[in-house]
Coordinates of C-alpha atoms in Angstrom, one line a residue:
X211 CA 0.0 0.0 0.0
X212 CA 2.8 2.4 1.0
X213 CA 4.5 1.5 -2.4
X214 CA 1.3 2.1 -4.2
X215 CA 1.3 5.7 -2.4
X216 CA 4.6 6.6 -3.3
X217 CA 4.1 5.8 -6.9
X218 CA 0.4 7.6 -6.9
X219 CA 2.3 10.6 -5.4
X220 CA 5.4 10.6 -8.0
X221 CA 3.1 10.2 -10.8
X222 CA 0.0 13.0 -10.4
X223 CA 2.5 15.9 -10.7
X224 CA 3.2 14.6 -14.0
X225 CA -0.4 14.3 -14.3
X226 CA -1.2 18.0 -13.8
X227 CA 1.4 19.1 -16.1
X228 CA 0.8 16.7 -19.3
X229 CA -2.0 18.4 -21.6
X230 CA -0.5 21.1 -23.8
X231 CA 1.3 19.1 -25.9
X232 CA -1.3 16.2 -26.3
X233 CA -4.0 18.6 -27.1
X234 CA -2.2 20.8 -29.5
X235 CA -1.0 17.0 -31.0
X236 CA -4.4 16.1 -31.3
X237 CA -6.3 18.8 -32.6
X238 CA -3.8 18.3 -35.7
X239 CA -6.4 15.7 -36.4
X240 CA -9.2 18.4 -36.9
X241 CA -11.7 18.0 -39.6
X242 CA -9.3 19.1 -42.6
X243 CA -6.9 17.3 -41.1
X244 CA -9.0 13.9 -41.3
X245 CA -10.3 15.1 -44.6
X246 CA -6.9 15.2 -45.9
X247 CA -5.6 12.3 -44.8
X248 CA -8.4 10.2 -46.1
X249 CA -8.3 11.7 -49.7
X250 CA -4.2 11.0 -49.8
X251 CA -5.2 6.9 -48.3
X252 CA -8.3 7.3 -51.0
X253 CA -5.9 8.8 -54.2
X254 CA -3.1 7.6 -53.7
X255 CA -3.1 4.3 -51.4
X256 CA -0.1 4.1 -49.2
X257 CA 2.4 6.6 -51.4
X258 CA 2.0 9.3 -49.4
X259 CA 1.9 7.6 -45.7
X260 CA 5.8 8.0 -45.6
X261 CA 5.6 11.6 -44.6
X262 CA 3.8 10.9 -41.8
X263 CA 7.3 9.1 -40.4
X264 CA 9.1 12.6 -41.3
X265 CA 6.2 15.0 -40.1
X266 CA 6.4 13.3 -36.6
X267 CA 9.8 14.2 -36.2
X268 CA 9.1 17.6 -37.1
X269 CA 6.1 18.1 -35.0
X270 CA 7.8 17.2 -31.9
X271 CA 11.0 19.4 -32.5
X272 CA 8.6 22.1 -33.8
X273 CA 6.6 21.8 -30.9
X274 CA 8.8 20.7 -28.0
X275 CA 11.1 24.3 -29.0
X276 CA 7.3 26.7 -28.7
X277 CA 7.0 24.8 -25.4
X278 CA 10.4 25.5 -23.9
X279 CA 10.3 28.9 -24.8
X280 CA 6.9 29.3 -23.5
X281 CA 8.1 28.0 -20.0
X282 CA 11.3 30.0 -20.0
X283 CA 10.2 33.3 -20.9
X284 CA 6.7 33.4 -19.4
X285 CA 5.7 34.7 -22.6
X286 CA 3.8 33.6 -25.6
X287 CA 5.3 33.7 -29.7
X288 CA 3.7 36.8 -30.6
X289 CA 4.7 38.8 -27.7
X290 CA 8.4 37.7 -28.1
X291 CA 8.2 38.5 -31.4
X292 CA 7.0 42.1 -30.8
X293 CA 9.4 42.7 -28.1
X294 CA 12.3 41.6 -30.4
X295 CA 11.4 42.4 -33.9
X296 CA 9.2 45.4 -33.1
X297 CA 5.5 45.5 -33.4
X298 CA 5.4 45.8 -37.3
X299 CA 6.6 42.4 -37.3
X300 CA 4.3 40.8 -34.9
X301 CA 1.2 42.3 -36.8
X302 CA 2.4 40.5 -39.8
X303 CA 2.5 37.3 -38.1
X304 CA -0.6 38.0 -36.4
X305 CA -2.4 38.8 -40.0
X306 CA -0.6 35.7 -40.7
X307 CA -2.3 33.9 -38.1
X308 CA -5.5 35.3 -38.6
X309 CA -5.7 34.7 -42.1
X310 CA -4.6 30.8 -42.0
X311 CA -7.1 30.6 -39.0
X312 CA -10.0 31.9 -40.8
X313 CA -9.8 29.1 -43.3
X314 CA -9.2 26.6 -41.1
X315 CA -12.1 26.8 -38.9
X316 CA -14.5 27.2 -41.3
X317 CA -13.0 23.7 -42.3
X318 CA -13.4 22.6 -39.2
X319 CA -17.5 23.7 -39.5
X320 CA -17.4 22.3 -42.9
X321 CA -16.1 18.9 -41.2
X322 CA -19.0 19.3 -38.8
X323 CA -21.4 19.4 -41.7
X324 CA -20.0 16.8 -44.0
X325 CA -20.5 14.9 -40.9
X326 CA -24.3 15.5 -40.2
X327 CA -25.0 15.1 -43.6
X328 CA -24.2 11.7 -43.5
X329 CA -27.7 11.3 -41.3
X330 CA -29.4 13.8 -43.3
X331 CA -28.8 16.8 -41.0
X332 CA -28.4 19.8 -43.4
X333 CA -25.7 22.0 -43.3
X334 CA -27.7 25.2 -42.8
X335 CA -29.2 23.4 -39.3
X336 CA -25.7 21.9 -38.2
X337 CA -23.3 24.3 -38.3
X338 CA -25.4 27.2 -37.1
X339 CA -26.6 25.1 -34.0
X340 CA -22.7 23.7 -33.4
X341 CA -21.5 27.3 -34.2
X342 CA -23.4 28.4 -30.9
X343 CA -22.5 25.5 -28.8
X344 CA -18.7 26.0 -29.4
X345 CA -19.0 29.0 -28.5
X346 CA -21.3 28.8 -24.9
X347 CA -19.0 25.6 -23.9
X348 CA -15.9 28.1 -24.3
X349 CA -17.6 31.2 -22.8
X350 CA -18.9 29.5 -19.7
X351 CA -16.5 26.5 -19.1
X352 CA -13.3 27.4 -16.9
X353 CA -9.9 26.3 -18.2
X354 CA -9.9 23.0 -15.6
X355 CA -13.3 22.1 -17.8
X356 CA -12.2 22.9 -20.7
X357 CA -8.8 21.3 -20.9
X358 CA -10.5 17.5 -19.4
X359 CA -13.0 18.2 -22.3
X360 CA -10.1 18.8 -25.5
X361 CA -8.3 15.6 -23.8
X362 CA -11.2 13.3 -23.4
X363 CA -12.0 14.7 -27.5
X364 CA -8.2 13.1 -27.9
X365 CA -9.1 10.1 -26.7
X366 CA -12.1 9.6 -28.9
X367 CA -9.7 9.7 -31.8
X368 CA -8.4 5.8 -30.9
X369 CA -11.9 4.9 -33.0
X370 CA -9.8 5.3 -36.2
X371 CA -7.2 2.6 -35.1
X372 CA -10.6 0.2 -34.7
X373 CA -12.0 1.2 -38.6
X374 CA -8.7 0.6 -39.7
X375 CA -8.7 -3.0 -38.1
X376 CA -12.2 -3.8 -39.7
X377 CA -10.9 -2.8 -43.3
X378 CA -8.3 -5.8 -43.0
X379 CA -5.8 -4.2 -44.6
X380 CA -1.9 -5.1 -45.8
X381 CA -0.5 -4.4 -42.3
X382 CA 3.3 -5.1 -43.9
X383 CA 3.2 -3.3 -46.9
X384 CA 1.9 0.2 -44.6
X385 CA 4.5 -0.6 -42.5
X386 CA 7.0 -0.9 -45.6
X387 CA 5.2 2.2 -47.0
X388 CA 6.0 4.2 -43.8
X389 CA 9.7 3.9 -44.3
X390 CA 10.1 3.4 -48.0
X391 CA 9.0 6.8 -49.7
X392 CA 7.3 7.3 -53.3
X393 CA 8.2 10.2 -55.1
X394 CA 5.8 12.1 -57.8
X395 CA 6.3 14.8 -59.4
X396 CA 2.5 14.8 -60.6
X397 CA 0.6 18.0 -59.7
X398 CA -2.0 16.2 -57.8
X399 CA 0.5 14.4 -55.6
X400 CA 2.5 17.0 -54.8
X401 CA 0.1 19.3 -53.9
X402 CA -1.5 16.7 -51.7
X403 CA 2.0 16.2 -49.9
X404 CA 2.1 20.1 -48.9
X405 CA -1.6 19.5 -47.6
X406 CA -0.2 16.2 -45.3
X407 CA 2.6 18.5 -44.0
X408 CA 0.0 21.2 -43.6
X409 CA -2.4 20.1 -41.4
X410 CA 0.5 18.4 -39.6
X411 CA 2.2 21.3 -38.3
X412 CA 0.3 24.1 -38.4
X413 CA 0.8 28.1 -37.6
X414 CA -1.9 28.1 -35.0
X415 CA 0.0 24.8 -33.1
X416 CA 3.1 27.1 -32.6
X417 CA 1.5 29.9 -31.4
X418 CA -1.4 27.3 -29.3
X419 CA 1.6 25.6 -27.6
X420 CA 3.1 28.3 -26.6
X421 CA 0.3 30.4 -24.9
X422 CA -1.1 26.9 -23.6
X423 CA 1.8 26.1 -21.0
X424 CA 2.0 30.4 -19.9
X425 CA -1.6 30.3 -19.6
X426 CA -1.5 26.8 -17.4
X427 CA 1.4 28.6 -15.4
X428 CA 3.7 26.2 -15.9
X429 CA 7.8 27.2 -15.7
X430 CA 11.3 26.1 -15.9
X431 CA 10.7 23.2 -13.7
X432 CA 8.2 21.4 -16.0
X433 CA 10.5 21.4 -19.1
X434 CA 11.2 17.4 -18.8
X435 CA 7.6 16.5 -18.0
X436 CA 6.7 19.1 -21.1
X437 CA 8.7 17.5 -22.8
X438 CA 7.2 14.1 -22.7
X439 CA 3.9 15.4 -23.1
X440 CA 4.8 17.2 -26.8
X441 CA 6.5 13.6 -27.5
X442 CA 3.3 11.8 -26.7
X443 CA 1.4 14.8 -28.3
X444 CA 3.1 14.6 -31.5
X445 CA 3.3 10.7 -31.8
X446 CA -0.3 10.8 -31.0
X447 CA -1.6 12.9 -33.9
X448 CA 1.0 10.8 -36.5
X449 CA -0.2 7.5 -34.9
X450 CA -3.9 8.0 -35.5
X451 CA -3.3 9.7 -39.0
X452 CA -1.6 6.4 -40.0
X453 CA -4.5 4.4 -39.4
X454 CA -7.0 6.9 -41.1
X455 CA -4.8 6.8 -44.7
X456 CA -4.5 2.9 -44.5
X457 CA -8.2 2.5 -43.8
X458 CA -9.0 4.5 -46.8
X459 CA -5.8 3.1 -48.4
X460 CA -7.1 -0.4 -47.8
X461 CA -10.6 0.3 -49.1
X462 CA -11.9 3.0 -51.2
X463 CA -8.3 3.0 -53.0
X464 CA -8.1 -0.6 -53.8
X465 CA -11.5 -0.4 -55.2
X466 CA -11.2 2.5 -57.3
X467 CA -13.9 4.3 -55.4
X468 CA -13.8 8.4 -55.4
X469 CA -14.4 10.4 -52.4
X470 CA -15.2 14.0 -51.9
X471 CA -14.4 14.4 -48.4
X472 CA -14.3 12.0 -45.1
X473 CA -17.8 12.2 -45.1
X474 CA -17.9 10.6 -47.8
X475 CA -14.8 8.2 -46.9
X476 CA -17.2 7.1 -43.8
X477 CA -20.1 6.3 -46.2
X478 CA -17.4 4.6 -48.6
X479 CA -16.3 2.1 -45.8
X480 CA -20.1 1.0 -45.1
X481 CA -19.9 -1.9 -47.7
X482 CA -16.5 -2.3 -47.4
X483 CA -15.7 -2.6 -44.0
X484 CA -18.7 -3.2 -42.5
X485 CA -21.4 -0.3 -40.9
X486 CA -19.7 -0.5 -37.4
X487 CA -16.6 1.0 -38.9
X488 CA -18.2 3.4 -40.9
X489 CA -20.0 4.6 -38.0
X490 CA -17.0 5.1 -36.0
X491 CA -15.1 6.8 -38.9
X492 CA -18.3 9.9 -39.0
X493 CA -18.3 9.9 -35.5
X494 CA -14.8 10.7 -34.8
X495 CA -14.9 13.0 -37.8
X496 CA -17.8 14.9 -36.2
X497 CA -16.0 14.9 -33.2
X498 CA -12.6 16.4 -35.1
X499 CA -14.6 19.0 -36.1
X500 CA -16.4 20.1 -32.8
X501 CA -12.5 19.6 -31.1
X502 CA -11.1 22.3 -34.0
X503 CA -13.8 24.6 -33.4
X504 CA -13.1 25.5 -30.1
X505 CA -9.0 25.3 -30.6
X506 CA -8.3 27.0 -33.2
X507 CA -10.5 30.1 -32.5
X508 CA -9.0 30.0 -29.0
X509 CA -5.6 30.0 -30.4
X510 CA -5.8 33.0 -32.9
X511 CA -7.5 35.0 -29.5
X512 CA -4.1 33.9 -27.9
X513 CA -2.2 35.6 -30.4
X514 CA -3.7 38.5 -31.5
X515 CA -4.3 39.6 -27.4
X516 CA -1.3 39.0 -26.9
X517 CA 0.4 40.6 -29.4
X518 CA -1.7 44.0 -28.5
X519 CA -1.2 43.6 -25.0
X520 CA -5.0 42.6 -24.1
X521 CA -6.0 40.7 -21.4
X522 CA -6.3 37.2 -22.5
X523 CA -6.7 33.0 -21.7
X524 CA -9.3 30.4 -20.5
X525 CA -8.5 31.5 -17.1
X526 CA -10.5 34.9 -16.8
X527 CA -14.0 35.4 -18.0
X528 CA -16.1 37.6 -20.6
X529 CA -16.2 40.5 -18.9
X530 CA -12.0 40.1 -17.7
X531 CA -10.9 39.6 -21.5
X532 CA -13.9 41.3 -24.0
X533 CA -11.2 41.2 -26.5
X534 CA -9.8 37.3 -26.1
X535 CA -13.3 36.3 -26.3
X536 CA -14.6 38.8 -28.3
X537 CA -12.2 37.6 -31.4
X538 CA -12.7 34.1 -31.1
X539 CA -16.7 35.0 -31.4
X540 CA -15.6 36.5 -34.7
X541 CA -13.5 33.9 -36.1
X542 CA -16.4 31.8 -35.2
X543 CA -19.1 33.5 -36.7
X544 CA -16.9 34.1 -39.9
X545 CA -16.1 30.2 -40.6
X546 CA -19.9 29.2 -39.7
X547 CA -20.5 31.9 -42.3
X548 CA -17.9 30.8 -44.7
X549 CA -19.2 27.0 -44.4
X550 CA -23.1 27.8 -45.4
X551 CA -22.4 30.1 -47.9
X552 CA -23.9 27.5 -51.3
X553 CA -21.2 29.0 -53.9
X554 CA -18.4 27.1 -51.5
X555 CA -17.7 23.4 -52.2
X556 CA -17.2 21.8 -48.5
X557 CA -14.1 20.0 -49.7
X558 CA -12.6 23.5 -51.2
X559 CA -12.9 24.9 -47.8
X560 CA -11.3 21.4 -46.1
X561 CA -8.4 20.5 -48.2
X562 CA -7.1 24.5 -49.4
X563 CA -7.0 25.3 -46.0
X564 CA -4.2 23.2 -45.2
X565 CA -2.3 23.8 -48.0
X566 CA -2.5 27.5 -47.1
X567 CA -1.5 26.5 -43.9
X568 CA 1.8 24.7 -44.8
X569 CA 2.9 27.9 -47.0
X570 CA 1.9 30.4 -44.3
X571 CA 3.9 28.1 -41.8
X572 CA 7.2 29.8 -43.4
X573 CA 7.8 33.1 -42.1
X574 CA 6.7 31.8 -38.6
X575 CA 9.0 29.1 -38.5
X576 CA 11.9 31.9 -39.3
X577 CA 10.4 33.5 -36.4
X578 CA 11.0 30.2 -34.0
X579 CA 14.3 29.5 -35.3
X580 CA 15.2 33.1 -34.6
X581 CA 14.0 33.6 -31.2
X582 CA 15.1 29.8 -30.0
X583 CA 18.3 30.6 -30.9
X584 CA 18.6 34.0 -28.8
X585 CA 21.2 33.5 -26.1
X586 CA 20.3 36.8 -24.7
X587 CA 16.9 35.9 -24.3
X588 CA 16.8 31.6 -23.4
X589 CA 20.5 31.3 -22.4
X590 CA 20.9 27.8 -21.4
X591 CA 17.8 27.0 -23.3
X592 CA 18.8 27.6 -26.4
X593 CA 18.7 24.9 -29.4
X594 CA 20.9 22.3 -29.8
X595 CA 22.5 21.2 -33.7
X596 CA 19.6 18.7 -33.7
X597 CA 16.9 21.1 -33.0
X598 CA 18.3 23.2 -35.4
X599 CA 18.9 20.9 -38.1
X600 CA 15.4 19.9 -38.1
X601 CA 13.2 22.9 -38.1
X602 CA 15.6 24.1 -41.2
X603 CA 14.6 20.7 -43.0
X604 CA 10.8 21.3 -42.4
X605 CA 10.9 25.1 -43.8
X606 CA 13.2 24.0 -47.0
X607 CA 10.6 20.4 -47.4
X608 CA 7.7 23.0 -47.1
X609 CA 9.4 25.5 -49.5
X610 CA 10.6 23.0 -51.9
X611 CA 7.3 20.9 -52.2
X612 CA 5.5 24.5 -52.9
X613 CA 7.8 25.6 -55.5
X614 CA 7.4 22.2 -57.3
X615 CA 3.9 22.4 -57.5
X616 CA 4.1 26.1 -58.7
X617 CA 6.6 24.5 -61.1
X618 CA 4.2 21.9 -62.3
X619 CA 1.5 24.4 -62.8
X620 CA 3.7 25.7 -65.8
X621 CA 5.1 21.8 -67.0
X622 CA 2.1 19.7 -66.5

């Protein structure tokens, strides 16, 4: 008993502390990102599933660098880049921000209503009526609430694995495909490449995970336990994005079917893998989008408050931070908006949106690489050759991969 004690008592401070990086993992796995994944398993079978193996390693540095920063300074991206750069610079990345954010949760309603549809729930009921939810849940839920809420909506995200199971697919070749990479130099498959990396790491997750562990009020002393919890965070999202491109990989691609969306992707597996893991497959896509909702509003408030000096985070209420609430009501109302107008395709709005995110990443990762290299400002902290070497590889992959799509524009 004394035994179990001691080990109960060594393991809920590490308890308390892991969340940031599991979340901010997670919500990678938003509607788009499910969307995506499913058309590159639907398109192109395994081809593509290599880049997960790359994109985890540059998710966790990515991440795990916002982090340390974040519990060094006290301070969140944009304010370090205002104090640094001057405040010119942070209003670009905050228009940046704002601008990627925009698009991606009005993917993140669309997911909600490719969802729905699926049981004949139309699109000008669901997102309305999910638009409005999001945003009371947020409003009146404290951050103790709201963080058990985004990790139990993690969780939920294990459903894939079972779907993936129930299509039966080639469990060695995936693995084979994970290490082994195919190259194209077809439009279609490089442009869904930049849209894998883009809905991987993201703008909003630098900012999100770096506001996330100031607002929790975590320091210096949490950097190991942070540290795991990006790991787990970042393994996490890759894991479950594996299983979601061999499920469509092992289904609608071997048949030849064609898919819109993962709404469609669900409805696809129905004779194929059986209803059950259909089911599962629109549920956890409905529950992508509802999870993405609430984030990725939350973390554009982060910034922009931030970067203006406002009052801001889950900790105060309406009337503390009008502004930190006040934006994220926006960004909500204009994605909702954005999602029923009828002259936008739902799958425009899902899969663009993280290709504009990977190209929008750039400038911010100069930003990161900058600042976690300041002696002056991390001392000690500072990145390491590794660190280093691997956020440079993920802004020349993202740059390259967009210049050969611009290239094939012109070459067919």
């Amino acid at each position: 008993m004394k035994t179990y004690k001691r080990a109960l008592s060594r393991l809920l401070p590490i308890l308390v502390i892991l969340g940031p990086g599991i979340i901010s993992g997670s919500v990678d796995n938003d509607a788009g990102g499910i969307t995506t994944y499913s058309l590159a398993g639907a398109q192109f079978g395994l081809k593509l599933i290599w880049i997960l193996f790359l994109t985890t390693f540059c998710l966790d540095i990515t991440q795990a660098v916002g982090a340390r920063m974040g519990l060094v300074t006290g301070k969140g991206l944009g304010a370090l880049i205002r104090e640094k750069y001057a405040v010119k610079w942070a209003v670009f990345t905050m228009a940046v921000l704002l601008l990627a954010n925009v698009g991606v949760a009005a993917s993140e309603f669309a997911g909600i209503a490719s969802a729905l549809q699926i049981f004949h729930v139309s699109k000008f009921i669901s997102v309305p009526l999910f638009a409005i939810i999001v945003y009371l849940f947020v409003i009146k839920g404290s951050f103790k609430k709201l963080e058990q809420f985004f990790l139990l909506a993690s969780a939920f995200y294990l459903v894939y694995i079972v779907s993936a199971v129930l299509a039966h697919p080639n469990w060695t070749e995936a693995v084979k495909s994970l290490v082994i990479p195919t190259l194209s130099f077809k439009k279609d498959f490089i442009i869904t490449a930049i849209a894998v990396i883009g809905t991987t790491i993201t703008p909003w997750g630098q900012f999100f995970i770096q506001d996330y562990v100031v607002d929790k009020k975590l320091g210096k002393e949490d950097i190991h336990v942070e540290r795991l919890d990006v790991f787990l965070g970042s393994w996490l999202t890759n894991f479950i994005a594996f299983f979601i491109m061999v499920a469509c990989a092992a289904t609608i691609f071997i048949y030849g079917q064609t898919i819109n969306d993962a709404g469609d992707a669900a409805k696809a597996l129905q004779p194929l893998a059986g209803q059950f893991a259909s089911l599962l497959f629109a549920f956890g896509f409905l529950n992508a989008g509802i999870f993405g909702a609430a984030l990725v509003p939350v973390s554009t408030s982060y910034v922009i408050c931030n970067t203006l000096g406002f009052e801001h985070g889950l900790n105060f209420h309406f009337k503390e931070a009008p502004q930190f609430y006040g934006i994220f009501a926006f960004i909500i109302f204009v994605g909702a908006l954005l999602t029923i107008l009828p002259f936008i395709p739902l799958l425009t709005i899902l899969f663009w949106a993280q290709v504009i995110n990977a190209i929008l990443l750039l400038p911010i990762l100069v930003f990161v690489f900058l600042l976690s290299n300041d002696k002056k400002l991390l001392g000690k902290y500072c990145n390491g050759k590794i660190f280093n070497a691997v956020i440079i590889a993920t802004f020349l992959i993202i740059a390259a991969s967009t210049i050969a799509y611009i290239v094939s524009q012109f070459i067919g």
